[in-house]
Structures are given as C-alpha cells and as structure tokens.
XYZ file of C-alpha atoms in Angstrom:
555
model
C 58.007 -20.892 -9.787
C 55.464 -22.718 -11.966
C 54.065 -26.116 -11.047
C 52.949 -28.578 -13.681
C 51.231 -31.954 -13.427
C 49.084 -34.186 -15.585
C 45.966 -33.294 -13.614
C 46.215 -29.679 -14.777
C 45.468 -30.570 -18.356
C 48.339 -28.198 -19.131
C 51.115 -30.544 -17.954
C 53.033 -32.704 -20.335
C 53.356 -36.388 -19.529
C 56.761 -37.927 -18.882
C 57.487 -39.344 -22.254
C 59.385 -42.475 -21.306
C 60.275 -44.576 -18.321
C 63.915 -43.600 -18.908
C 63.233 -39.878 -18.391
C 61.183 -40.671 -15.290
C 64.030 -42.722 -13.857
C 66.570 -40.024 -14.642
C 64.407 -37.445 -12.867
C 64.174 -39.651 -9.799
C 67.937 -40.264 -9.734
C 68.717 -36.559 -10.171
C 66.434 -35.565 -7.317
C 68.003 -38.095 -4.961
C 71.618 -37.661 -6.058
C 71.603 -33.883 -6.056
C 69.269 -33.530 -3.025
C 67.421 -30.744 -4.809
C 65.980 -28.067 -2.587
C 62.795 -26.737 -4.174
C 61.709 -23.193 -3.319
C 59.485 -23.243 -0.279
C 61.017 -26.379 1.221
C 61.673 -26.413 4.933
C 65.187 -27.004 6.183
C 64.155 -29.837 8.508
C 65.089 -33.190 6.919
C 65.216 -31.746 3.389
C 66.625 -34.845 1.667
C 63.929 -37.224 2.897
C 61.106 -34.758 2.181
C 62.305 -34.152 -1.380
C 62.789 -37.853 -2.012
C 59.231 -38.576 -0.925
C 57.889 -35.776 -3.139
C 59.885 -37.094 -6.112
C 58.505 -40.591 -5.553
C 54.991 -39.167 -5.262
C 55.318 -37.261 -8.539
C 56.261 -40.484 -10.323
C 53.322 -42.295 -8.722
C 50.962 -39.438 -9.676
C 52.160 -39.399 -13.291
C 51.561 -43.163 -13.390
C 48.019 -42.565 -12.037
C 48.736 -44.471 -8.822
C 46.891 -41.833 -6.846
C 46.495 -43.693 -3.555
C 50.231 -44.370 -3.440
C 50.960 -40.737 -4.328
C 48.631 -39.535 -1.564
C 50.423 -41.686 1.009
C 53.852 -40.448 -0.086
C 52.816 -36.792 -0.152
C 51.208 -37.043 3.283
C 54.461 -38.474 4.668
C 56.501 -35.809 2.856
C 54.428 -33.075 4.439
C 55.243 -34.311 7.936
C 58.955 -33.928 7.095
C 58.678 -30.702 5.110
C 55.331 -28.883 5.670
C 56.403 -25.895 3.540
C 57.456 -27.798 0.437
C 55.491 -25.906 -2.205
C 55.791 -28.611 -4.844
C 54.628 -31.253 -2.399
C 51.623 -29.129 -1.445
C 50.773 -28.543 -5.105
C 50.877 -32.229 -5.980
C 48.921 -33.086 -2.841
C 46.137 -30.844 -4.146
C 46.354 -32.413 -7.617
C 46.170 -35.897 -6.125
C 43.069 -35.034 -4.073
C 41.448 -33.643 -7.226
C 42.335 -36.819 -9.116
C 40.690 -38.817 -6.314
C 37.626 -36.554 -6.661
C 38.089 -34.990 -3.227
C 37.926 -31.284 -4.101
C 37.225 -30.167 -0.538
C 40.430 -31.891 0.611
C 42.380 -30.374 -2.299
C 41.621 -26.781 -1.300
C 43.741 -26.604 1.876
C 47.103 -27.773 0.390
C 46.586 -25.662 -2.736
C 45.803 -22.619 -0.587
C 49.024 -23.322 1.333
C 50.941 -23.519 -1.947
C 49.399 -20.203 -3.047
C 50.568 -18.567 0.173
C 54.108 -19.585 -0.753
C 53.767 -18.628 -4.445
C 50.801 -16.205 -4.760
C 51.371 -15.369 -8.442
C 51.946 -18.886 -9.770
C 49.421 -19.325 -12.574
C 49.180 -23.130 -12.226
C 48.434 -22.945 -8.502
C 45.769 -20.282 -9.145
C 44.229 -22.413 -11.870
C 44.143 -25.678 -9.899
C 42.843 -23.957 -6.767
C 40.089 -22.432 -8.893
C 39.215 -25.894 -10.245
C 39.038 -27.216 -6.676
C 36.712 -24.434 -5.547
C 34.552 -24.911 -8.639
C 34.315 -28.669 -8.066
C 33.301 -27.938 -4.462
C 30.492 -25.632 -5.747
C 32.200 -22.587 -4.252
C 31.845 -20.546 -7.418
C 32.419 -17.095 -5.984
C 35.801 -18.163 -4.603
C 36.809 -19.852 -7.861
C 36.069 -16.868 -10.105
C 38.803 -14.432 -8.925
C 41.428 -17.181 -9.119
C 40.531 -17.959 -12.722
C 40.508 -14.242 -13.553
C 43.984 -13.755 -12.026
C 45.365 -16.686 -14.010
C 43.615 -15.424 -17.159
C 45.267 -12.021 -16.861
C 48.674 -13.679 -16.737
C 48.169 -16.377 -19.390
C 44.896 -16.140 -21.374
C 46.072 -18.889 -23.721
C 46.581 -21.440 -20.952
C 45.029 -24.783 -21.857
C 41.330 -24.973 -20.829
C 41.476 -21.831 -18.672
C 39.184 -19.934 -21.062
C 36.411 -22.453 -20.415
C 36.478 -21.938 -16.645
C 36.665 -18.159 -16.974
C 33.714 -18.224 -19.368
C 31.612 -20.453 -17.112
C 32.181 -18.357 -13.982
C 31.406 -15.163 -15.898
C 28.238 -16.751 -17.274
C 27.114 -17.679 -13.760
C 27.566 -14.025 -12.746
C 25.406 -13.034 -15.744
C 28.370 -11.282 -17.396
C 27.410 -12.629 -20.792
C 29.532 -10.606 -23.198
C 32.763 -11.152 -21.182
C 31.860 -14.856 -21.008
C 31.564 -15.028 -24.804
C 34.941 -13.281 -25.103
C 36.570 -15.865 -22.807
C 35.060 -18.804 -24.718
C 36.234 -17.309 -28.033
C 39.720 -16.401 -26.828
C 40.460 -19.433 -24.691
C 42.485 -22.448 -25.802
C 40.251 -25.375 -24.811
C 42.065 -28.620 -25.585
C 40.056 -31.133 -23.546
C 37.353 -32.643 -25.840
C 34.727 -32.773 -23.089
C 35.410 -29.178 -22.077
C 35.281 -28.138 -25.730
C 31.688 -29.348 -25.946
C 30.758 -27.712 -22.656
C 32.371 -24.462 -23.806
C 30.288 -24.560 -27.000
C 27.152 -25.212 -24.949
C 27.680 -22.340 -22.499
C 28.767 -20.027 -25.302
C 25.456 -20.742 -27.027
C 23.545 -19.977 -23.838
C 25.394 -16.669 -23.418
C 24.738 -15.714 -27.039
C 21.045 -16.509 -26.665
C 20.644 -14.431 -23.510
C 22.490 -11.553 -25.203
C 19.926 -11.512 -28.017
C 22.243 -12.994 -30.692
C 19.869 -15.812 -31.543
C 21.331 -16.681 -34.935
C 24.820 -17.124 -33.501
C 23.408 -19.114 -30.565
C 21.515 -21.417 -32.908
C 24.675 -22.017 -34.925
C 26.575 -22.900 -31.742
C 23.969 -25.438 -30.648
C 23.842 -26.948 -34.118
C 27.625 -27.369 -34.026
C 27.225 -29.188 -30.745
C 24.574 -31.475 -32.223
C 26.956 -32.491 -34.989
C 29.721 -33.319 -32.493
C 28.022 -36.440 -31.108
C 24.834 -38.327 -31.938
C 23.013 -38.711 -28.617
C 23.841 -37.696 -25.062
C 22.126 -35.446 -22.473
C 24.130 -32.376 -23.464
C 23.364 -32.844 -27.156
C 19.668 -33.413 -26.453
C 19.559 -30.179 -24.448
C 21.318 -28.380 -27.286
C 18.706 -29.696 -29.726
C 15.859 -28.348 -27.590
C 17.551 -24.957 -27.173
C 18.337 -24.794 -30.870
C 14.692 -25.449 -31.735
C 13.566 -22.821 -29.247
C 15.940 -20.231 -30.667
C 14.979 -21.195 -34.190
C 11.358 -20.539 -33.279
C 12.361 -17.040 -32.198
C 13.851 -16.509 -35.642
C 10.710 -17.773 -37.372
C 12.373 -20.765 -39.035
C 10.332 -23.379 -37.175
C 6.635 -24.078 -37.336
C 4.474 -21.001 -37.245
C 2.423 -22.248 -34.304
C 5.454 -21.784 -32.073
C 4.782 -18.069 -32.319
C 1.362 -18.508 -30.715
C 0.828 -18.729 -26.969
C -2.620 -19.146 -25.460
C -4.428 -20.205 -22.305
C -8.051 -20.817 -21.409
C -9.280 -20.929 -17.798
C -12.665 -21.836 -16.382
C -13.716 -22.058 -12.769
C -15.853 -20.781 -9.962
C -15.623 -18.267 -7.147
C -17.346 -16.997 -4.052
C -17.443 -13.227 -3.529
C -18.728 -11.864 -0.224
C -19.093 -8.265 -1.454
C -19.998 -8.155 -5.142
C -21.816 -4.822 -4.861
C -19.018 -3.172 -2.784
C -21.269 -2.401 0.173
C -19.593 -0.172 2.769
C -18.496 -1.419 6.182
C -20.444 -0.596 9.324
C -19.744 2.858 10.711
C -20.857 2.863 14.340
C -18.774 5.952 15.170
C -20.035 7.999 12.253
C -22.398 10.963 12.493
C -25.998 9.638 12.658
C -26.879 11.048 9.250
C -23.854 9.383 7.673
C -24.533 6.120 9.528
C -28.093 6.096 8.216
C -26.901 6.388 4.598
C -24.293 3.647 5.110
C -26.932 1.355 6.607
C -29.143 1.848 3.564
C -26.342 0.690 1.266
C -25.596 -2.250 3.533
C -29.148 -3.578 3.126
C -28.343 -4.636 -0.439
C -27.543 -8.298 -0.963
C -23.907 -8.522 -1.928
C -22.576 -12.074 -1.492
C -22.759 -14.612 -4.302
C -21.080 -17.651 -5.799
C -20.257 -17.358 -9.444
C -18.524 -18.714 -12.543
C -15.517 -17.262 -14.299
C -13.894 -17.821 -17.701
C -10.781 -16.239 -19.187
C -8.935 -16.412 -22.484
C -5.440 -15.076 -23.134
C -3.686 -15.317 -26.493
C -0.548 -13.743 -27.945
C 1.002 -14.101 -31.383
C 4.534 -12.946 -32.218
C 4.438 -11.693 -35.796
C 7.986 -10.286 -35.876
C 11.147 -11.780 -34.441
C 14.511 -10.597 -35.681
C 17.765 -10.518 -33.722
C 16.839 -8.795 -30.454
C 13.495 -7.439 -31.682
C 10.111 -9.003 -31.063
C 6.617 -7.689 -31.747
C 3.340 -9.378 -30.915
C -0.401 -8.866 -30.760
C -2.525 -10.121 -27.878
C -6.115 -10.508 -26.795
C -7.560 -11.118 -23.335
C -11.143 -11.938 -22.414
C -12.827 -12.160 -19.006
C -16.376 -13.112 -18.088
C -17.873 -13.405 -14.614
C -21.383 -14.553 -13.802
C -22.899 -14.073 -10.359
C -25.434 -16.756 -9.488
C -27.447 -14.538 -7.122
C -30.146 -13.165 -9.401
C -30.168 -9.620 -8.079
C -26.408 -9.355 -8.583
C -26.291 -10.206 -12.281
C -26.130 -6.458 -12.967
C -22.557 -6.703 -11.657
C -21.544 -9.412 -14.116
C -18.305 -8.307 -15.791
C -17.205 -8.882 -19.355
C -13.879 -7.480 -20.506
C -12.184 -7.419 -23.923
C -8.558 -6.297 -24.165
C -6.589 -6.328 -27.418
C -2.950 -5.260 -27.258
C 0.184 -4.558 -29.277
C 3.634 -5.211 -27.779
C 7.204 -4.596 -28.924
C 10.458 -5.504 -27.198
C 14.129 -5.032 -27.861
C 16.568 -7.280 -26.005
C 20.294 -6.630 -25.807
C 22.972 -6.079 -23.161
C 23.800 -2.869 -21.333
C 27.185 -2.718 -19.590
C 27.376 -6.497 -20.111
C 24.010 -7.014 -18.370
C 20.879 -8.386 -20.121
C 18.569 -5.485 -20.926
C 15.055 -5.257 -22.358
C 13.177 -2.206 -23.558
C 9.432 -2.653 -24.013
C 6.590 -0.617 -25.476
C 3.028 -1.857 -24.980
C -0.385 -0.548 -25.947
C -3.657 -2.062 -24.721
C -7.268 -1.089 -25.172
C -9.896 -2.611 -22.936
C -13.656 -2.319 -23.000
C -15.614 -3.418 -19.936
C -19.306 -4.314 -19.778
C -21.488 -4.544 -16.688
C -24.353 -6.950 -17.383
C -23.696 -6.515 -21.147
C -23.980 -2.734 -20.922
C -20.975 -0.591 -21.791
C -19.316 0.635 -18.603
C -15.680 1.631 -19.188
C -13.038 1.905 -21.904
C -9.310 2.488 -21.374
C -6.376 3.269 -23.668
C -3.075 2.357 -21.973
C 0.353 2.871 -23.578
C 3.219 1.681 -21.352
C 6.995 2.051 -21.644
C 9.214 -0.264 -19.595
C 12.904 -1.054 -19.176
C 14.284 -4.154 -17.454
C 17.880 -4.975 -16.581
C 19.325 -8.122 -14.971
C 22.157 -7.137 -12.629
C 25.019 -9.440 -11.544
C 24.483 -11.779 -8.618
C 25.643 -10.820 -5.154
C 26.676 -12.956 -2.189
C 24.541 -12.597 0.944
C 25.529 -14.253 4.251
C 23.397 -17.312 5.016
C 21.557 -16.961 1.678
C 24.359 -17.497 -0.808
C 24.183 -16.144 -4.354
C 21.259 -13.772 -4.973
C 20.159 -12.689 -8.441
C 18.703 -9.293 -9.225
C 16.325 -7.822 -11.796
C 15.093 -4.227 -11.918
C 12.185 -2.837 -13.937
C 11.155 0.764 -14.429
C 7.927 1.652 -16.171
C 5.754 4.553 -17.120
C 2.110 4.343 -18.165
C -0.486 6.779 -19.469
C -4.150 5.733 -19.298
C -7.185 7.464 -20.792
C -10.513 6.451 -19.214
C -14.058 6.892 -20.454
C -17.120 5.819 -18.454
C -20.464 5.185 -20.163
C -24.086 5.564 -19.113
C -23.515 6.695 -15.530
C -23.081 10.470 -15.696
C -25.836 12.495 -14.046
C -25.698 16.148 -15.188
C -27.010 17.194 -11.770
C -23.699 16.106 -10.234
C -20.915 17.207 -12.606
C -18.289 16.779 -9.867
C -18.889 13.008 -9.939
C -17.913 12.567 -13.587
C -15.032 10.057 -13.699
C -13.813 10.452 -17.287
C -10.160 11.419 -17.216
C -6.616 10.127 -17.337
C -4.101 8.453 -15.068
C -0.326 8.679 -15.348
C 1.942 6.331 -13.420
C 5.662 5.744 -12.971
C 7.029 2.764 -11.077
C 10.204 1.018 -9.996
C 10.349 -2.691 -9.133
C 13.198 -4.930 -8.038
C 13.264 -8.719 -7.825
C 15.592 -10.735 -5.601
C 16.102 -14.210 -7.082
C 17.205 -17.050 -4.834
C 18.307 -20.624 -5.598
C 18.105 -20.292 -9.404
C 14.670 -18.632 -9.208
C 13.151 -21.274 -6.944
C 12.240 -18.328 -4.717
C 11.662 -14.779 -5.996
C 10.991 -11.753 -3.797
C 9.644 -8.669 -5.573
C 9.287 -5.185 -4.111
C 8.166 -2.031 -5.834
C 6.813 1.482 -5.693
C 4.410 3.361 -7.960
C 3.399 6.993 -8.041
C 0.223 7.794 -9.937
C -1.788 10.903 -10.699
C -5.446 10.710 -11.690
C -7.230 13.740 -13.085
C -10.936 13.538 -13.899
C -13.471 15.895 -15.426
C -15.379 15.831 -12.157
C -13.478 17.202 -9.179
C -14.434 14.422 -6.736
C -12.187 11.726 -8.202
C -8.872 13.493 -8.883
C -6.075 12.225 -6.661
C -2.333 11.732 -6.200
C -1.424 8.202 -5.177
C 1.446 6.158 -3.796
C 1.473 2.376 -4.052
C 3.838 0.018 -2.256
C 3.979 -3.601 -3.381
C 5.731 -6.767 -2.223
C 5.399 -10.272 -3.575
C 6.891 -13.702 -2.942
C 6.885 -16.647 -5.354
C 8.142 -20.081 -4.317
C 8.607 -23.197 -6.430
C 7.433 -26.212 -4.428
C 7.845 -29.959 -4.948
C 5.376 -31.892 -7.103
C 5.284 -29.193 -9.813
C 3.592 -26.682 -7.532
C 4.072 -22.923 -7.202
C 2.901 -20.707 -4.361
C 2.659 -16.944 -4.412
C 1.702 -14.096 -2.135
C 1.310 -10.444 -3.122
C 0.599 -7.480 -0.887
C -0.043 -3.923 -2.024
C -0.769 -0.744 -0.128
C -2.260 2.177 -2.072
C -2.528 5.656 -0.554
C -4.822 8.044 -2.439
C -4.905 11.716 -1.543
C -7.873 13.319 -3.309
C -7.274 16.887 -4.367
C -10.715 18.465 -3.926
C -13.476 18.411 -1.301
C -16.315 15.961 -1.888
C -19.535 17.496 -3.170
C -21.975 14.599 -2.705
C -20.949 12.240 0.114
C -20.151 13.395 3.639
C -17.174 12.259 5.669
C -17.622 10.456 8.976
C -18.127 13.786 10.757
C -20.833 14.848 8.280
C -18.577 17.369 6.476
C -17.734 17.768 2.788
C -13.983 17.291 3.082
C -11.148 16.031 0.912
C -11.244 12.287 0.657
C -8.254 10.225 1.851
C -8.175 6.495 1.130
C -5.814 3.682 2.058
C -6.383 0.371 0.301
C -4.812 -2.944 1.405
C -4.808 -5.846 -1.040
C -3.686 -9.413 -0.324
C -3.541 -12.217 -2.901
C -2.571 -15.818 -2.130
C -2.232 -18.289 -4.993
C -1.321 -21.965 -5.280
C -0.821 -23.579 -8.707
C -0.325 -27.250 -9.524
C 0.797 -28.448 -12.961
C -1.023 -31.605 -13.983
C 0.761 -32.042 -17.315
C 2.474 -29.999 -19.974
C -0.820 -28.359 -20.948
C -3.028 -28.529 -17.848
C -2.841 -26.881 -14.445
C -5.157 -26.033 -11.563
C -5.100 -22.883 -9.444
C -6.580 -21.872 -6.108
C -6.704 -18.174 -5.194
C -7.829 -16.098 -2.269
C -7.914 -12.309 -2.300
C -8.730 -9.901 0.493
C -9.233 -6.154 0.102
C -9.708 -3.593 2.843
C -10.342 0.034 1.892
C -10.170 2.615 4.672
C -11.509 6.097 3.925
C -12.516 9.184 5.858
C -15.628 9.203 3.643
C -17.610 6.302 5.077
C -19.343 5.289 1.845
C -15.920 4.255 0.456
C -15.000 2.117 3.477
C -15.380 -1.541 2.495
C -14.042 -5.083 2.862
C -14.089 -7.739 0.141
C -13.041 -11.412 0.078
C -12.988 -13.619 -3.012
C -12.066 -17.320 -3.198
C -11.478 -18.714 -6.696
C -10.691 -22.097 -8.239
C -9.524 -22.428 -11.859
C -8.651 -25.141 -14.342
C -6.354 -23.890 -17.116
C -5.330 -25.307 -20.487
C -2.109 -23.858 -21.876
C -0.950 -23.932 -25.488
C-alpha cells in the first residue's frame, strides 16, 4: 500500500473541488476499509480520516490534526490515518511529533516507500541524521527516481563523508522542488570539491550563483567558488601565498639544559652534576618567527608548494647569548588529493632542509624527506557523544644530521653525525564539527650515529586535545612520552652508580596553548611548555619550563 499526500512533494493535488467531493462521498457511502484499519467503529474512523485528508489538502492543518487525533481514538491501527497524522505534524513544523505516528505506520507497512521517505524527512528535520539515513536509502533502493528523494540521500551521504555516493545521488535523483534543487547543487559542489574535482565544483557553484542574485546560499557559493578558483590558479596570484610573522617574548628557566640534582648518585657523579648546575641557566628572551608557503602548481587533485621558515631567539642574560638559536628551513611539498573507497584521501611527499646556528655559529644541518598518507573515515555514533569524525595519518621520515664545530677527536664515541628513520601512525577523533579534536599517535624511530654513544631505538606516544572556545579562541594541550633505549655503553659519562652503562632515557613533554583571534589577520598566543627528562645517566636528567607570548600577523 502506498500513501500519498501533498506534504510529500510527490503527491498530486486534488485537481478540483468536484473530485474532492466525490472522494468524500465514496468513502462515506462505501464505508471503505483501508488496510491496517481496526475493526472497532470502522465507519466513523474512516469518515474522520477522509475529512482530515480533505482538510490537509486544503492546507487547514489545525483542523486536519484535530480530525486525525479523533480518528485515532476510534481506529488506532488505521495506517492511512497514521500517515496523514505524520504529514500534518510535519506541515505544522513539529517533526518530533511526526515521528511516532509515522513509525506506527511503518510497522503496519514496512516496505511502503512513501512512509519510509516521510519518516526520514521527520528524523532529518529533528536533527536525527543517523536514523534518517537508512530510511532514505531503503526508499532509494525501491524508487531512485522518486521526487526529491535523491537530494535527501545525497545530503545524508555527504554528512557521513561518503562523497562519491553523494555525488551519484545528486546526479541521479529527480529533484523537483526549486529550493531543494539549489540546495542539491550546493551540496553537490561541496562533495566535488572535497573529492578533488575542483573544476566541476567551481562550475556547480557558478551555476548556483546564476540561479538567484543575492541570498545567503548564493553568497556562500560565491566564496567557495572563489576559493576553488584560487586552487586552480584562475584568481589573483597572491591567493597562492600564505605567510605569518610572529614576535614575542619568553622566559626559560633552563636555557643551558643544566641537569637536575642527584642526591642519590655516587659521590663522583654528584660532584660532576653539581659543577654543571653552577652555570646560570634562566633568562628572559625575545623570539621572532617567519613562515611562508607559495603554491606554484595546482591542477585537479595535485598541489605543489615551496616554503620557508625562520626562527630567532635572543636570551637577555649576557652569559647565555651563546645559546641564542637561529634556524632557516626551506622546503618543497607535493600533495595528491582524491578519494579511496569513497573516503577523502591525501598522499603527501615533503622535503625540508634546516640549518641551525648557535650564537651565529653553525651548529646543525638536517635533510628530512617525509612521505605521508591521510584518509578521512566515515563518522561513527558514540553513546553520549553523538557523531564522531575520524582521520588517520601514517608517515615515514628519513633524516640526515650533521653537527658542526663540536667534534673532539679524543672522544670519537661522542660524534653525533648520523641519521634517524621514523614511522608513525596518528588518529584524530573529531567532535561537534571539529569544535573539539582529540589526536593520539605512536612513532617508532631509530637513530644511528658515527659515535656509539648516541645510537638508540625509540618509541614515542603522543596525545593532543584542541578545543574551539567562544570569542574566537582556541585552546590546545599536547603530551608526548619518548622512550629512548641507547644501543651501546657510554664511554664518557657515568651512570648514577658510577658505571659506564647503556643509557636509557624517558622524556615527558607538555605543551599548553591558548590563541585569540583579534581580526582576520591578527592573533595573540600564550604558551607554556614543560619538559622532564629522566635518565640513568645523571648528566642527561633535566627539567625545563618555558612561558611564551606571541603576537602574529597572518596573510
């Protein structure tokens, strides 16, 4: 049995008052028993339903609601009455009240495509998206050409990040409602853009712009179209450039990385630690950074860019200026964005070279090629938390290190030139449309140096939380735990028992950050970092705290 009503957007109107009157007379005269009607007082229940249908078709929704409520008391299992009761509640913009009678109608006729469709609309209007989606999918399997159904299937698939199936539903569906046509074009453009088909997405948004001069949806389409056009290189060249400059100050309580006290160490070891601890190590300072990136190639899902990063610190304590850091890091980056099993996927290849000075003397250079792959999985429902998004990244990095001006040929085991290889896996849980993001990850790294003292195998655990706050503020917290198991006995520094043993380190890092946007181009940031390194070799035991304030200009 199929139900049809004007509220479905699939139902034909009663063409004339004559046909409406004939329908009413036939229902009364013949005492029609609709499937699902109860046997108690069937004539009165059917009469009330027939009157309600006429009132509904005439858009007298309050009258229809009263009649259908009365009809239900006489015949609680009248499927047509339940269906029209749901339609009437939807017409009165009461989707929560529409769900119960439509669910009751579905129990009586579980495969009726119109009941599935209208129940899906009710759940969607009540923001219960995960319950709406299977109903739309069931109706779509039965009748993919049903008026406007393709729009709802496409929207629910888009919300689940099933972008290619969403595009298929928008393309295949028969959307007859003018307002839904524009929304379908809008969401289709979004799905095309996320899938890497920027030219097609731009065309969709431009079609939407031509459909109406000015309204919020059109204005959004204009902005998205311009953004996508920038990715294709057809807008102003400066859109390819991204840059930020930060200046600020900090206070560091352990610039020189003095070791912690070691009261339980062997006396000889404690004496050496105390000598290091006599150095002044706390200082306020100034910091400046520059980050710039220019995308020189953008085509379909491909993007390539060059970048440059600069860092300068200046310790105000005169005897600590030898620890002033200056870093230069150029880079080359390439990405390919597409979908994999209908999920957004990005493959990235990066190369960076950084050169670090200590007090304007060359200290360290690093070559770092990195390969990464990121996939955005479908959302899942979690009790009490609702819909949770997911994103997984795997990466592998090779790093070649060269240290300058510090090697003493008397201690070849202390030479730190070498390489580091790392593989990692990270997963992000995304809540409330990315208002809150929880990130967890694991890295395994191997460092091999020319000197035996610094070769290790390491395991790093990381967890981070980012929260979007009111007043354009963001808060973040990151914690990492790095275990380093050095492969060879130390040859210069003794452990806490005055033996030359293999070094074992555990490093704890905490970073708290609060950012406030002042305008489109300006923001301020407050940071606090705490590091604790615990080692069986006392000279590498240390604690460090740094508080930083920054003002940033963003282009």
